[in-house]
Every structure is written in C-alpha cells, then in structure tokens.
mmCIF file of C-alpha atoms in Angstrom:
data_model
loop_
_atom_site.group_PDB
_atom_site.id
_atom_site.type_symbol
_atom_site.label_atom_id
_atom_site.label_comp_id
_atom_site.label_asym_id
_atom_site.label_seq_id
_atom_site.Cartn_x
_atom_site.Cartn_y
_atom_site.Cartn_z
ATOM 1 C CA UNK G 14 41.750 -17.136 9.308
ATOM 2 C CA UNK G 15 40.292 -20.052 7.322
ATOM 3 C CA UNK G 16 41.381 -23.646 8.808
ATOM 4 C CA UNK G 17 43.259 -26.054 6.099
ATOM 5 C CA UNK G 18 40.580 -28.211 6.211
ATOM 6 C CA UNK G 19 38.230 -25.828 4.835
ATOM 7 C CA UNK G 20 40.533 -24.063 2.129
ATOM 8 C CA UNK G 21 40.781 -27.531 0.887
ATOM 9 C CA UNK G 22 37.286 -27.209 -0.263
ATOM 10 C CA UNK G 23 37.820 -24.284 -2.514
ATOM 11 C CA UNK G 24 39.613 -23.673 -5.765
ATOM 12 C CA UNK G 25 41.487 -20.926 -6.784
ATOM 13 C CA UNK G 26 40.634 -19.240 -10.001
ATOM 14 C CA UNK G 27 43.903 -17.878 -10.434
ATOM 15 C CA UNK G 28 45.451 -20.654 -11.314
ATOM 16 C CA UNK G 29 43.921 -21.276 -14.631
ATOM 17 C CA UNK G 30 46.146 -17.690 -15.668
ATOM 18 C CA UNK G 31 49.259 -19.848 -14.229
ATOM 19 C CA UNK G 32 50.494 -16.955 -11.761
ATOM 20 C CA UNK G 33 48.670 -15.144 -9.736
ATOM 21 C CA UNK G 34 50.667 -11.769 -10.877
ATOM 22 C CA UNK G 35 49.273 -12.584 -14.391
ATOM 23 C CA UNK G 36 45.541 -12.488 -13.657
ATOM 24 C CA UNK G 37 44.497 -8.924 -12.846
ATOM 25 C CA UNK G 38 43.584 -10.137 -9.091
ATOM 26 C CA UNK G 39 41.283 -12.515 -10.248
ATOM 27 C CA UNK G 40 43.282 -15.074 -8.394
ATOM 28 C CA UNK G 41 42.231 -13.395 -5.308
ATOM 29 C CA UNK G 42 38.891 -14.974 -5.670
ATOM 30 C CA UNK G 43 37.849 -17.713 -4.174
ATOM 31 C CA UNK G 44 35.478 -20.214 -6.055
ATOM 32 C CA UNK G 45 33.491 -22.761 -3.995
ATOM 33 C CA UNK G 46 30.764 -25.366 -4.455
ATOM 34 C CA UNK G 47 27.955 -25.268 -2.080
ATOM 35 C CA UNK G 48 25.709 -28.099 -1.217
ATOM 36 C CA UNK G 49 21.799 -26.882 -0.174
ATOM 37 C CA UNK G 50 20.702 -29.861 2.559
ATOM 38 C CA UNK G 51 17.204 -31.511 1.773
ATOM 39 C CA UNK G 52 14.690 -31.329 4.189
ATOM 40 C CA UNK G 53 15.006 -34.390 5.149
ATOM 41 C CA UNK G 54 18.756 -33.751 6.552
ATOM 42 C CA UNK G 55 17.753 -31.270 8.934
ATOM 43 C CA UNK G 56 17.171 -32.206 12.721
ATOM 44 C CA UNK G 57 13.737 -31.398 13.526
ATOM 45 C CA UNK G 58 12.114 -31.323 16.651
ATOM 46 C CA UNK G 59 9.283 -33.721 15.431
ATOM 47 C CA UNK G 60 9.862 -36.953 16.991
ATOM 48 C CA UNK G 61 8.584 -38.610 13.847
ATOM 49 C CA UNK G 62 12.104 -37.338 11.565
ATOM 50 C CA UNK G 63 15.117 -39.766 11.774
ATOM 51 C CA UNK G 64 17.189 -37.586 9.530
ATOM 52 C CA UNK G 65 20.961 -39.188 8.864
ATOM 53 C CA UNK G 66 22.463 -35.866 9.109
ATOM 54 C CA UNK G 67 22.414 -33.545 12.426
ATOM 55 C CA UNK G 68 21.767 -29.927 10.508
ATOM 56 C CA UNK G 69 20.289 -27.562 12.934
ATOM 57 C CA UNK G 70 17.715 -25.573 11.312
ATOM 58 C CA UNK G 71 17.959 -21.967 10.902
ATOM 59 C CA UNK G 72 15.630 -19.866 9.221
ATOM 60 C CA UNK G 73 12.827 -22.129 9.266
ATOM 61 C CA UNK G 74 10.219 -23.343 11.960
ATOM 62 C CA UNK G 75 7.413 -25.592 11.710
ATOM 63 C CA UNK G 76 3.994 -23.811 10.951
ATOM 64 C CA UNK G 77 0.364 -24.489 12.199
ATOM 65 C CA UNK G 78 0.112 -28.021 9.563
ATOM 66 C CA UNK G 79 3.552 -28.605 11.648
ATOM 67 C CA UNK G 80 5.662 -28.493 8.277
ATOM 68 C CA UNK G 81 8.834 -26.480 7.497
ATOM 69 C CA UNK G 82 8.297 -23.744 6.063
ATOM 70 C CA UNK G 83 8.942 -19.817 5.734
ATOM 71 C CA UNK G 84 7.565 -16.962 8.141
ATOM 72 C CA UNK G 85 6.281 -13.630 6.607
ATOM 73 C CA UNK G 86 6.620 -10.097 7.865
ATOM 74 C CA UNK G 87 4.530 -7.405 6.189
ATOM 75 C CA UNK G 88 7.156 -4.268 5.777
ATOM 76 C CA UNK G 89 4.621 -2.160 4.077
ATOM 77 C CA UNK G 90 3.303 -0.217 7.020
ATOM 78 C CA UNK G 91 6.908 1.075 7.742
ATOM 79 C CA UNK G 92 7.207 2.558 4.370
ATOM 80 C CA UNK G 93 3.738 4.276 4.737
ATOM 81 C CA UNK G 94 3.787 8.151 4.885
ATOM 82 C CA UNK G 95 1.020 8.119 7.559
ATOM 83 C CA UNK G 96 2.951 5.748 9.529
ATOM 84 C CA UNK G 97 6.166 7.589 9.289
ATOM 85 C CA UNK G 98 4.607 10.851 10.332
ATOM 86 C CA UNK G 99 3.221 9.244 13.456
ATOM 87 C CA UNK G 100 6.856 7.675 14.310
ATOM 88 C CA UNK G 101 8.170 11.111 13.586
ATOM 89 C CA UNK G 102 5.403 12.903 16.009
ATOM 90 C CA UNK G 103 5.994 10.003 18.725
ATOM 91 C CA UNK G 104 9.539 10.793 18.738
ATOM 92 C CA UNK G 105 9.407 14.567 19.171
ATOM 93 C CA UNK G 106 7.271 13.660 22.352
ATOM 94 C CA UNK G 107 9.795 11.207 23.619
ATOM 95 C CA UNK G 108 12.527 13.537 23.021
ATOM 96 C CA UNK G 109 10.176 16.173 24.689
ATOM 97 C CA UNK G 110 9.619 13.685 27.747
ATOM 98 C CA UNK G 111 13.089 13.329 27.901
ATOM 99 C CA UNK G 112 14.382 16.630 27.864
ATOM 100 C CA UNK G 113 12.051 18.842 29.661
ATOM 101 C CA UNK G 114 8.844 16.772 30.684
ATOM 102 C CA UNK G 115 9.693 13.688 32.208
ATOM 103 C CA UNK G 116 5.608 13.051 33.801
ATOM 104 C CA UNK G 117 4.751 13.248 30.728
ATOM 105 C CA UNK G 118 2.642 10.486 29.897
ATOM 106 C CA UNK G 119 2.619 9.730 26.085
ATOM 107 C CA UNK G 120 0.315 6.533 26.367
ATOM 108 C CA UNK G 121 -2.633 8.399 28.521
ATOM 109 C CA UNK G 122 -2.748 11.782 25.508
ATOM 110 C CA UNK G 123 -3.108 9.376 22.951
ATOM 111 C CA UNK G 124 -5.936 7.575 24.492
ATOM 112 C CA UNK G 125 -7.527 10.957 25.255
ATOM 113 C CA UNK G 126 -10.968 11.659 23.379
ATOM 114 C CA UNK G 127 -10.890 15.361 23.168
ATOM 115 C CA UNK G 128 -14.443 17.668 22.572
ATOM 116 C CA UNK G 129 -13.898 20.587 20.088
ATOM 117 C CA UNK G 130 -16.710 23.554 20.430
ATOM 118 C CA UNK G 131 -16.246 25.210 17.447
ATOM 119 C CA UNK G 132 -14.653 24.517 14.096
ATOM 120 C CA UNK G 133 -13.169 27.895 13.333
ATOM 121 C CA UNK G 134 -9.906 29.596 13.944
ATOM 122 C CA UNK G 135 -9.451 28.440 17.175
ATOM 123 C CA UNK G 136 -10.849 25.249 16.637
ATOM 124 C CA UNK G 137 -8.337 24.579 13.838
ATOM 125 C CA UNK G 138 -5.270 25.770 15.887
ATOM 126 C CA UNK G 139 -6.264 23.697 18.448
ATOM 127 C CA UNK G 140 -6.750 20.683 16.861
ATOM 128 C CA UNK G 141 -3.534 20.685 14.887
ATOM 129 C CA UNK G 142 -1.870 21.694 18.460
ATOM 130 C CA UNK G 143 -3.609 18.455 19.557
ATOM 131 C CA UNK G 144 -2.413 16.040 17.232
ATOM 132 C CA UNK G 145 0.978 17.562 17.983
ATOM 133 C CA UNK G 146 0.891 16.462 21.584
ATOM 134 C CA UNK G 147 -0.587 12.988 21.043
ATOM 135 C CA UNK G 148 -4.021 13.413 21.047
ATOM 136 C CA UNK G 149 -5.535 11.029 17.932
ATOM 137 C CA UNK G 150 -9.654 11.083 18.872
ATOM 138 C CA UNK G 151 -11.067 14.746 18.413
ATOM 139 C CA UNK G 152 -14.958 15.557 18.143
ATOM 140 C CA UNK G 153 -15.810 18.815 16.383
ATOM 141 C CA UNK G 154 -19.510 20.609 17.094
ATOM 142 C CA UNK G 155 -20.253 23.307 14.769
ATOM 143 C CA UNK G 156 -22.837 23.952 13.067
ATOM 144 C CA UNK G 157 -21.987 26.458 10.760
ATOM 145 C CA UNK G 158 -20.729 26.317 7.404
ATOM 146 C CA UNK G 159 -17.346 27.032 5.221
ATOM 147 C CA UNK G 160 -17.089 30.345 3.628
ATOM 148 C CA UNK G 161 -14.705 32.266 1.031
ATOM 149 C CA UNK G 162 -12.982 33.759 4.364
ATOM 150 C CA UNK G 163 -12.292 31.303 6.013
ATOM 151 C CA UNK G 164 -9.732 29.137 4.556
ATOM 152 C CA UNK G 165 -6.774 32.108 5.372
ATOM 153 C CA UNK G 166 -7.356 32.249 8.544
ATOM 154 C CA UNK G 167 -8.591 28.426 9.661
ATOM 155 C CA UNK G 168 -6.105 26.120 8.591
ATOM 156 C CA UNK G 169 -8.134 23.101 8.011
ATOM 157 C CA UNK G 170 -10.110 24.520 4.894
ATOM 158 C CA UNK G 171 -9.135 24.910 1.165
ATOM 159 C CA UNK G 172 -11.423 26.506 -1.130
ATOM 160 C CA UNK G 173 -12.966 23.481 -2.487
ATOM 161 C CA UNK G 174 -14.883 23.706 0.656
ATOM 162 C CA UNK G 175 -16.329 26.778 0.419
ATOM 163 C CA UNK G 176 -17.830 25.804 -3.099
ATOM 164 C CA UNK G 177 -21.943 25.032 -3.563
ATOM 165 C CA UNK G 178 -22.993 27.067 -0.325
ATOM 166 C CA UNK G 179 -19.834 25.632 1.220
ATOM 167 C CA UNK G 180 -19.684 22.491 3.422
ATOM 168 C CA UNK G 181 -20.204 22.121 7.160
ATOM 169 C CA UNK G 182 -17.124 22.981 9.186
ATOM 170 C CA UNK G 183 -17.414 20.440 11.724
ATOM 171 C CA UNK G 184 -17.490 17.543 8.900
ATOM 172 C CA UNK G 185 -14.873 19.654 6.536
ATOM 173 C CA UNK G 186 -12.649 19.876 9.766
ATOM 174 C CA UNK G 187 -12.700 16.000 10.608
ATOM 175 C CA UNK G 188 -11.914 15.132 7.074
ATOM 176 C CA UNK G 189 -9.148 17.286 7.046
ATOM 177 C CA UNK G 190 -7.403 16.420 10.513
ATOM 178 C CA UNK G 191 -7.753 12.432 9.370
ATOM 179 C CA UNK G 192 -6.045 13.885 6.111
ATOM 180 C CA UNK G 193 -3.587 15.776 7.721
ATOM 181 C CA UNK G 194 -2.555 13.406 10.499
ATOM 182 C CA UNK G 195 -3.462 10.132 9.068
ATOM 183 C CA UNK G 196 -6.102 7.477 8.786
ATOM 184 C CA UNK G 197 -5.078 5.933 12.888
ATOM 185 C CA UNK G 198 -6.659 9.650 14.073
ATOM 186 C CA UNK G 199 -10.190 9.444 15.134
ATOM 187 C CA UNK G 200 -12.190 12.182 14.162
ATOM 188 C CA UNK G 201 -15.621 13.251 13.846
ATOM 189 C CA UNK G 202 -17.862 16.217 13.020
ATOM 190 C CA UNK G 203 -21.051 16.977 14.858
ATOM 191 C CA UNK G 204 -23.564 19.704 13.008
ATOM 192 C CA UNK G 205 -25.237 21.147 16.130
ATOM 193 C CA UNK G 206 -25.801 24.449 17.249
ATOM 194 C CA UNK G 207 -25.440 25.336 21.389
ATOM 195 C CA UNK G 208 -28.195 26.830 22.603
ATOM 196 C CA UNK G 209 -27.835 29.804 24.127
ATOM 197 C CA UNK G 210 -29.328 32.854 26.361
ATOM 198 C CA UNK G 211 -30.913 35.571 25.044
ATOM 199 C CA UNK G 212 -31.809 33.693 21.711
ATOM 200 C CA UNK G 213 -35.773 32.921 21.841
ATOM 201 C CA UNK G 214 -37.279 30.325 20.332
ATOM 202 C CA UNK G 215 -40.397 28.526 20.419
ATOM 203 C CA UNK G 216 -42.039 31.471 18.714
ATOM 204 C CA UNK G 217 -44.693 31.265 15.486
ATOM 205 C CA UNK G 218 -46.113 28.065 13.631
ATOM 206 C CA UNK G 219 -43.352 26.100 13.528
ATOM 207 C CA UNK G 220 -42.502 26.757 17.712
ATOM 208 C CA UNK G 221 -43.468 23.719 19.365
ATOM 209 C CA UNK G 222 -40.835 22.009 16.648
ATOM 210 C CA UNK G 223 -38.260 24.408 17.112
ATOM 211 C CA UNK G 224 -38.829 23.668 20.780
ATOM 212 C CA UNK G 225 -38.189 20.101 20.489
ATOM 213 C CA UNK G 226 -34.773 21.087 18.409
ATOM 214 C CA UNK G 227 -33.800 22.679 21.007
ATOM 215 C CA UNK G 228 -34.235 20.121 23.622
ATOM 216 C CA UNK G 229 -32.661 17.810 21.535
ATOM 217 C CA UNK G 230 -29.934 19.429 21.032
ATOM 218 C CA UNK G 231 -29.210 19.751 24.282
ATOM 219 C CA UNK G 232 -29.307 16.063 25.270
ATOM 220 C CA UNK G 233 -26.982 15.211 22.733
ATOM 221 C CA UNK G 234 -24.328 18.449 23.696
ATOM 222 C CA UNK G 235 -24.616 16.968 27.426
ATOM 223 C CA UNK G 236 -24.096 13.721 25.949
ATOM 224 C CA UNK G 237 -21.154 14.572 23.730
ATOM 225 C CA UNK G 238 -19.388 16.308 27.098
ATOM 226 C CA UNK G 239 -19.819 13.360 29.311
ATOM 227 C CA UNK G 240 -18.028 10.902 26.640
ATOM 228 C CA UNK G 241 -14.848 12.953 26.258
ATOM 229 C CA UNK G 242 -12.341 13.370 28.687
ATOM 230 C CA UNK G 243 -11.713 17.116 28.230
ATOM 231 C CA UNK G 244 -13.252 20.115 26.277
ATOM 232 C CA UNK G 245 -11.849 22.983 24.527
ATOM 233 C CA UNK G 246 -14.356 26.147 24.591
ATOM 234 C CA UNK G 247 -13.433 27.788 21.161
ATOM 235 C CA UNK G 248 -17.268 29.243 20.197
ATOM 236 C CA UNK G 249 -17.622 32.866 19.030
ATOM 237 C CA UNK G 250 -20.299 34.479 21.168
ATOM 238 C CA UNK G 251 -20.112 35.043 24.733
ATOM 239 C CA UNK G 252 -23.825 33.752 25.781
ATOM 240 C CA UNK G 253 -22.453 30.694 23.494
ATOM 241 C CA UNK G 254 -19.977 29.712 26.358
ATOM 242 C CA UNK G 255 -22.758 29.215 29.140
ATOM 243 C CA UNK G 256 -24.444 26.341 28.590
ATOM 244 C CA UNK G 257 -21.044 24.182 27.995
ATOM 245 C CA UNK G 258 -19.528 25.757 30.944
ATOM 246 C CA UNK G 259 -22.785 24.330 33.364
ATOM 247 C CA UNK G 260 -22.750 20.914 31.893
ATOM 248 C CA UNK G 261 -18.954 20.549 32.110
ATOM 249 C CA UNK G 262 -19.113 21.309 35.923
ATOM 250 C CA UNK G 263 -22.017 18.563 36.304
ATOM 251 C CA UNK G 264 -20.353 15.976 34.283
ATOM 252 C CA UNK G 265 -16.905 17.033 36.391
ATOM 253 C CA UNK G 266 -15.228 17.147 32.913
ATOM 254 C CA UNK G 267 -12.434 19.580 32.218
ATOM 255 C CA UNK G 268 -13.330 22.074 30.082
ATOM 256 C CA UNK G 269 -10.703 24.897 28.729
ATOM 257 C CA UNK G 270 -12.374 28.178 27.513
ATOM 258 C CA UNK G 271 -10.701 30.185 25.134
ATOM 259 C CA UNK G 272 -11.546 33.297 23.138
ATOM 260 C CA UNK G 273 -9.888 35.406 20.544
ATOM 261 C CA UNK G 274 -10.221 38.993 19.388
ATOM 262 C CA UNK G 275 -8.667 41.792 17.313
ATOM 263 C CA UNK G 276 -6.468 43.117 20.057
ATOM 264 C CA UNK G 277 -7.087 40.779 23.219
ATOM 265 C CA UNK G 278 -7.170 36.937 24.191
ATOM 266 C CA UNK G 279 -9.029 35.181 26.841
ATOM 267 C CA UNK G 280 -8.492 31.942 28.680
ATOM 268 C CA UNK G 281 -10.396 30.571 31.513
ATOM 269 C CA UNK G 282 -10.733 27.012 32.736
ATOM 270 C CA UNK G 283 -13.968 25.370 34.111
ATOM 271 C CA UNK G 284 -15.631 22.451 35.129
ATOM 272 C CA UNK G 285 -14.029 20.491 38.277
ATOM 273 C CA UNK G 286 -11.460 22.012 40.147
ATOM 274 C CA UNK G 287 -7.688 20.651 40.100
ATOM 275 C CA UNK G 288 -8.364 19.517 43.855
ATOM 276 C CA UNK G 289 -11.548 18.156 42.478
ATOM 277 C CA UNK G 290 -9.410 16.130 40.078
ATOM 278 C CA UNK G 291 -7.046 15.399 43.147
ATOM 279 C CA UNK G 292 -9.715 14.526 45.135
ATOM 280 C CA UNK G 293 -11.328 12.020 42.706
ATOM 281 C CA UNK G 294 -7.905 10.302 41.868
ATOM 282 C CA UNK G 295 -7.633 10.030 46.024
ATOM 283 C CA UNK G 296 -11.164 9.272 47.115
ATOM 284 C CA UNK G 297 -11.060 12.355 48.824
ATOM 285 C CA UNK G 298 -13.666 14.858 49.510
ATOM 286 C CA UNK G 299 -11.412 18.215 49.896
ATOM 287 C CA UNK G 300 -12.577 19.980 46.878
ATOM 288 C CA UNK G 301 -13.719 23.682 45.436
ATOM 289 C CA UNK G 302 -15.716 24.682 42.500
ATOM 290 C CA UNK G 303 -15.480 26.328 39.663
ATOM 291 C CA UNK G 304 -17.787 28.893 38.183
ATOM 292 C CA UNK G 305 -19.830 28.995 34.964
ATOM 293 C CA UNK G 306 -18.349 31.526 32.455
ATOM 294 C CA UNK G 307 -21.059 33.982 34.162
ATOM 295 C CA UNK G 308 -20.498 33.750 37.216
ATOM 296 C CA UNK G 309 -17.491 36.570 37.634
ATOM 297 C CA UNK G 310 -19.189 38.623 35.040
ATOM 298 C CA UNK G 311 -21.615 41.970 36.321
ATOM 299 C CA UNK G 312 -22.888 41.519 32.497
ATOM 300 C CA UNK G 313 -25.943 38.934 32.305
ATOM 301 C CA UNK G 314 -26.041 36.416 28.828
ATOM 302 C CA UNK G 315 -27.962 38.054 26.110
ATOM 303 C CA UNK G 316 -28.160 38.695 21.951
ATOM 304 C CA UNK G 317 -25.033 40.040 21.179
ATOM 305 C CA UNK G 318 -25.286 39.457 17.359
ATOM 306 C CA UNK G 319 -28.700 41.383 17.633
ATOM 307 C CA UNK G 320 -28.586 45.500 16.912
ATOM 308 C CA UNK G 321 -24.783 44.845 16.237
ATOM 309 C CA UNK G 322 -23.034 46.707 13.447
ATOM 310 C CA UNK G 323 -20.986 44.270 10.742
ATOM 311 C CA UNK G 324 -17.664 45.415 12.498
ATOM 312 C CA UNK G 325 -19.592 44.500 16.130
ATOM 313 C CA UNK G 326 -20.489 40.987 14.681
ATOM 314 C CA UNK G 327 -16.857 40.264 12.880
ATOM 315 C CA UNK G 328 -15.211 37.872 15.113
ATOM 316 C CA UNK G 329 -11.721 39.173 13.782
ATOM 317 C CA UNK G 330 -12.214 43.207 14.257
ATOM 318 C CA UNK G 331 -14.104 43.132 17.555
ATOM 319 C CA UNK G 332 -12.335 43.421 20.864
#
C-alpha cells in the first residue's frame, strides 16, 4: 500500500487520455521524478563531512584513499569451464559424503600428492579415478614412450602422441590429466625407468656410466616415494614391482600394487601396515609389517621379457 504522502509525488499518465478506460492501461503507470543525492548529502562516517542531509549510504564504502567509491567482484572464474567442472566434481563428493560416506574427508584427498608407477592402462584408469575422488597433485614415472596401440586402450593418449617416435607417456599423461581436469590439478611426468632384478647392467664400455644411471635413478625413485603420501603400483613386469615395494616399507608410505592381465587381476597393498598407520597417528608402538611383493612368492625376481615369445611379452594377452 503506498502512503498519501508518497502518491502525492507521482503523476499519473493516464490522465493526459482524460479517462483511464480510454488509455489502453497506460493509466496504470505510474510516472515519477527521482532525485540522485550528491556526495556531499550522504552521512559518512568521516568525521571531517558535515553533510545537511542524513542519507545513509548504501552501496558504497570508503576505499584505501578513504573516498567513496565502488567495490569490484571478478565473476569470471564462475563462468569458467574448469571451474565449473571442479564445483560439479566437489559436489558429487559432498553428495557422496552425505549419503553413504560420512568420514569422508574431502579437504585431506585434495591435499593428497599421489605417486603414479606407470603411465599405461592402469596408470590412466587410475588417475582419472583419482581426480574423481579429489585427488588434484599426481606424479607419473614412466619411462616409456606413446605408441599406435596405445591410445584405445589408455585413455589419456590421442594419436597426435604417438606421432615422430611418439612422446613420453609420463609427460603425455600429465598434460593430459591438467587438460582433462583443469589447470588447479597438479601434475607432473617423471621419465625414469625402475630398476629391477634380473636385468644386468654395468656390462661393456659404456658400464661404469650405465652404473651411475642406475644409481641415480634410484635416489631419485626413493626420493619421489618419500614426497608423496601414497603410491599406486601400476608397472608391467613382475621383478618391476620389487624395488618400489622395499622403499615404500622404509619410507612407511602406502603403496597399492595392482596388476592386470588377459583373464586375471591382482591387488596387493604394501608398505606400513594399517596398525602401523594406527600406531603412528597414536604414538603407539603396536605394529606388523608388510612384505615386499616377493616375499609370499616361491618364484625369485628375474628377466621375464628375456626368451619370451611376443604373446609372453604382450601385457594384454598374458595371464
């Protein structure tokens, strides 16, 4: 209801037609004559302003030069198709939290640095599983490269990079994810290769070089494992899964081993023990270990890419 007072103020356009029945409803409209204050009527907070008028201010607030003046929000982020895919992915976790997990802890996954060991099939499921729980800082290690097979199977490659010898799936993996995901997603792609048992080196002219390869690329595999929080096991030899297996137990880092084949799947877990976790979180001592990858095995590491038939190499036909 508008006081009398107020209607006062306005005119009614109707009554240039002479009857409002006449007008085709423009008398409904109201026409009124607004007056913007200076800034000199408003009431500021600033002892040095007398103003005449008492306006409170809305809208407006004195800035760092302590001045009226307008406040800017940049939107853009919330129109950004990286930005909206990360709401949309936070949300699903929420409404997963909500539903059916409710310890799960959103904040601590995305603040997880996660180790990939291989950049192949498994390395691509898992990584895409990854960013679908939260996780935003992945390290691959591979150090092989992209080929014409792989991008059917490994869902991080295109054929552009198999082209010119093809490019190195650890780096084509980590360009992909941030693509993928996002430019707020951490990722990186480390060319090394693990060394393993049963693979000799150190032989012929160029040994004592090899040797130091070797060595260093050791150092910076124990390295990478004691900087992440966890480690997925995704490699494609057995005697590959050794060496990451020992290090993960004496940098008590969780380490998830997982292996594919034609007909059969493996999953083991390694490095400290959930009571070792426990025990850790507790400053307790109550604790058990956890094997290498060896350790339940009656076969010892060796070659098995050596003396193997194509079929006994293919990491999709063999068992």
């Amino acid at each position: 209801e508008i006081s009398e007072n107020f209607t006062n103020d306005f005119e009614d356009v109707g009554d240039e037609y002479g009857s409002d029945d006449d007008d085709g409803g423009i008398g409904q409209s109201l026409l009124v004559d607004i007056k913007i204050p200076l800034a000199e009527d408003y009431q500021w907070s600033s002892p040095s302003v007398s103003p005449t008028n008492c306006y409170k201010c809305v809208g407006w607030e004195l800035n760092k030069n302590n001045k009226p003046g307008p406040r800017s929000i940049d939107l853009r982020p919330l129109v950004s198709p990286s930005h909206l895919a990360r709401q949309a992915n936070d949300l699903n976790l929420r409404l997963m939290k909500w539903r059916a997990l409710p310890s799960l802890d959103v904040e601590k996954l995305s603040q997880l640095k996660v180790l990939l060991l291989g950049a192949g099939t498994l390395g691509c499921g898992v990584a895409r599983t990854l960013l679908g729980w939260g996780v935003r800082q992945i390290t691959f290690v591979d150090s092989g490269r992209v080929s014409y097979s792989n991008p059917v199977r490994q869902s991080l490659f295109g054929i552009d990079d198999c082209m010119d010898g093809g490019k190195y799936k650890a780096v084509a993996a980590a360009e992909s994810l941030v693509t993928v995901a996002g430019p707020d997603v951490k990722s990186e792609g480390v060319v090394l290769s693990i060394p393993m048992p049963g693979h000799s080196f150190g032989g012929g002219k160029d040994g004592i070089a090899e040797a130091a390869g070797v060595k260093k690329d050791v150092e910076r595999l124990h390295a990478l494992v004691e900087e992440h929080d966890a480690v997925f096991l995704l490699t494609d030899t057995r005697e590959s899964r050794w060496l990451p297996t020992v290090m993960a137990l004496a940098t008590n880092t969780p380490l998830i081993n997982a292996a594919l084949g034609l007909d059969s799947w493996l999953v083991m877990r390694h490095g400290p023990h959930s009571s070792a976790l426990y025990a850790a979180n507790n400053n307790s001592s109550d604790c058990q270990r956890l094997g290498c990858y060896f350790c339940s095995d009656v076969v010892a590491p060796e070659n098995s890419t050596r003396d193997r038939t194509l079929d006994q190499q293919c990491t999709v036909t063999r068992p």
